[in-house]
Coordinates of C-alpha atoms and ligand atoms in Angstrom, one line a residue:
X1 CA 0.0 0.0 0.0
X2 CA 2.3 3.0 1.2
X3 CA 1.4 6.2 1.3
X4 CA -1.2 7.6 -0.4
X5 CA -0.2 10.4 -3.0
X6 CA -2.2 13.2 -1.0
X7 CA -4.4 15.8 -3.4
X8 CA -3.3 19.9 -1.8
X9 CA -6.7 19.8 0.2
X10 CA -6.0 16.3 1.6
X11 CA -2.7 17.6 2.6
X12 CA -3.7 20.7 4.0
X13 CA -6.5 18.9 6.4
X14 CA -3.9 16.2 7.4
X15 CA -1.4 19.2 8.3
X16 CA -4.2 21.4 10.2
X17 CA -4.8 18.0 12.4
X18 CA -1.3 17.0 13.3
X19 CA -0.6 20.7 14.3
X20 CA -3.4 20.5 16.6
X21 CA -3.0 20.1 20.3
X22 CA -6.6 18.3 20.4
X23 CA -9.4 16.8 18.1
X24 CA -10.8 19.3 15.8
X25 CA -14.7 19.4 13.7
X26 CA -14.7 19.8 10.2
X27 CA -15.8 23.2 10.5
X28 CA -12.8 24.2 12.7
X29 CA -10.2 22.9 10.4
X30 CA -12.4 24.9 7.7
X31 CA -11.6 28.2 9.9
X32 CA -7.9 27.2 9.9
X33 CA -7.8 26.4 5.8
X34 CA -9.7 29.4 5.1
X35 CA -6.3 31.7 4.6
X36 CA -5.1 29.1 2.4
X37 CA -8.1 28.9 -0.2
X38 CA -10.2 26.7 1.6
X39 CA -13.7 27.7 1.6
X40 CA -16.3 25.6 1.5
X41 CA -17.1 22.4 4.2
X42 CA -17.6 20.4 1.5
X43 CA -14.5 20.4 0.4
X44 CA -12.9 19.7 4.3
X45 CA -15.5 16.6 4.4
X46 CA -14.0 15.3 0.8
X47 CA -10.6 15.4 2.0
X48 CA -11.4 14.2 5.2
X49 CA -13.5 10.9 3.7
X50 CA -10.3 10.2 2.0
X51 CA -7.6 10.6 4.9
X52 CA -10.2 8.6 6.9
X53 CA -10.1 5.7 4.4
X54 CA -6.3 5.7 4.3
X55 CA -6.3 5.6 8.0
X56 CA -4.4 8.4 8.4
X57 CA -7.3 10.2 10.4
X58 CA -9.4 8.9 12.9
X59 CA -13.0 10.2 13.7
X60 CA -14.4 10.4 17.3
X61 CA -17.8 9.7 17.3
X62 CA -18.3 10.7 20.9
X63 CA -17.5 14.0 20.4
X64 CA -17.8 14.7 16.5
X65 CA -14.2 15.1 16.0
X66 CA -11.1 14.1 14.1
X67 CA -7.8 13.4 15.0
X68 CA -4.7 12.9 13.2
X69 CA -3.4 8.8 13.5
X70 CA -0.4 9.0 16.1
X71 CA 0.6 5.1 14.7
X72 CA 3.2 4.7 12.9
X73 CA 3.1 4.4 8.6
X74 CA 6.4 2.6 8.0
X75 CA 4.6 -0.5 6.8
X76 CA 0.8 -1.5 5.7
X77 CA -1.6 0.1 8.3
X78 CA -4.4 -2.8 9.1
X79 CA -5.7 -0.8 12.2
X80 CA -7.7 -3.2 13.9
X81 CA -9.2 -1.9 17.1
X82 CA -8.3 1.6 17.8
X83 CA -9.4 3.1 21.1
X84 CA -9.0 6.7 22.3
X85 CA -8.7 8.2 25.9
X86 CA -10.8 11.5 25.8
X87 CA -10.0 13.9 28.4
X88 CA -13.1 15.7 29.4
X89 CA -11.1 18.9 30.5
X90 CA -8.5 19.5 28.2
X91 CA -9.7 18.0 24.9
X92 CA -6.4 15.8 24.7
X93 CA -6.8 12.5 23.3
X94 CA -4.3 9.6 23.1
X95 CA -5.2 6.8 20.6
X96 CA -3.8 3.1 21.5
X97 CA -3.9 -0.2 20.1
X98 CA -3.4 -3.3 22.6
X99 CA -3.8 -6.8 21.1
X100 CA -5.5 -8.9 23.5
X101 CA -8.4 -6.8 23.4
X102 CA -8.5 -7.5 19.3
X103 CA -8.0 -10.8 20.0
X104 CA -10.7 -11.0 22.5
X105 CA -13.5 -9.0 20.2
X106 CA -12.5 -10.8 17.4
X107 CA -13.7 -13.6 19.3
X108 CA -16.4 -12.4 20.7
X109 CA -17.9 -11.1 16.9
X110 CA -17.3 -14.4 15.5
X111 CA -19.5 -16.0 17.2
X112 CA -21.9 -13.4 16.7
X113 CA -21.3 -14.2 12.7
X114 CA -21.5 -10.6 12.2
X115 CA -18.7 -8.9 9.9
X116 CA -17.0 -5.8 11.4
X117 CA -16.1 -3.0 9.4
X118 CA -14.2 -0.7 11.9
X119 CA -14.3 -0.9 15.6
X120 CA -13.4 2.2 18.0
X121 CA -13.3 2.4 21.9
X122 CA -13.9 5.9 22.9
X123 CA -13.0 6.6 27.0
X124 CA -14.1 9.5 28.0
X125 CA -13.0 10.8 31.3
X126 CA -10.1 13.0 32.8
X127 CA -6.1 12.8 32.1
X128 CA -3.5 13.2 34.5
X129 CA -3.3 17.1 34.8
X130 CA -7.0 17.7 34.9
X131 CA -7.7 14.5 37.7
Ligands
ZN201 ZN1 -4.3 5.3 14.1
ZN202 ZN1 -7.1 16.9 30.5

């Protein structure tokens, strides 16, 4: 796979993100791109269907909010189950991947015989600094 050749508004989206101390709605990002010729939330959503299917940004359903992926891209990104601490107080989120809790709702689905497309934890609560 590598990485996707990214289109200028693709690129643009992906940078506002990874900049950002926390999560950030579609229309936030479109008040950050608007300087650079982005103008209309269509064309934030486009780009951010696309970095979504690469896997290179995550949405938060919890809080209607996207996140730049903190894994690394050296090699073929198969997510799996992604989960996300949400701090209540400061916004900052820290996404994780921990393989015995794949393992375990992989089992768990099976013999549910339902396919998964996606699976996300969100945990919402308070970090360290905000207790
Ligand atoms: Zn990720
Ligand atoms: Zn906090």
């Amino acid at each position: 796979m590598g990485m996707p050749q990214l289109t200028r508004n693709q690129s643009l989206v992906l940078g506002a993100l990874s900049h950002s101390e926390g999560p950030m709605s579609a229309y936030t990002i479109l008040d950050k791109l608007r300087d650079q010729g982005v103008r209309a939330p269509l064309q934030v959503y486009r780009a951010l269907d696309k970095l979504l299917e690469y896997g290179l940004v995550h949405r938060l359903e919890s809080i209607n909010a996207f996140v730049a992926c903190t894994c690394p891209h050296e090699h073929e990104h198969d997510h799996g189950v992604t989960a996300f601490t949400i701090c209540e107080g400061c916004g900052q989120v820290t996404e994780f991947h921990d393989e015995a809790i794949e393992q375990r709702l992989a089992v768990l689905v099976r013999g549910q015989s339902f396919k998964t497309e996606k699976t996300t934890i969100e945990i919402r609560g308070h970090c360290k600094s905000c207790g």
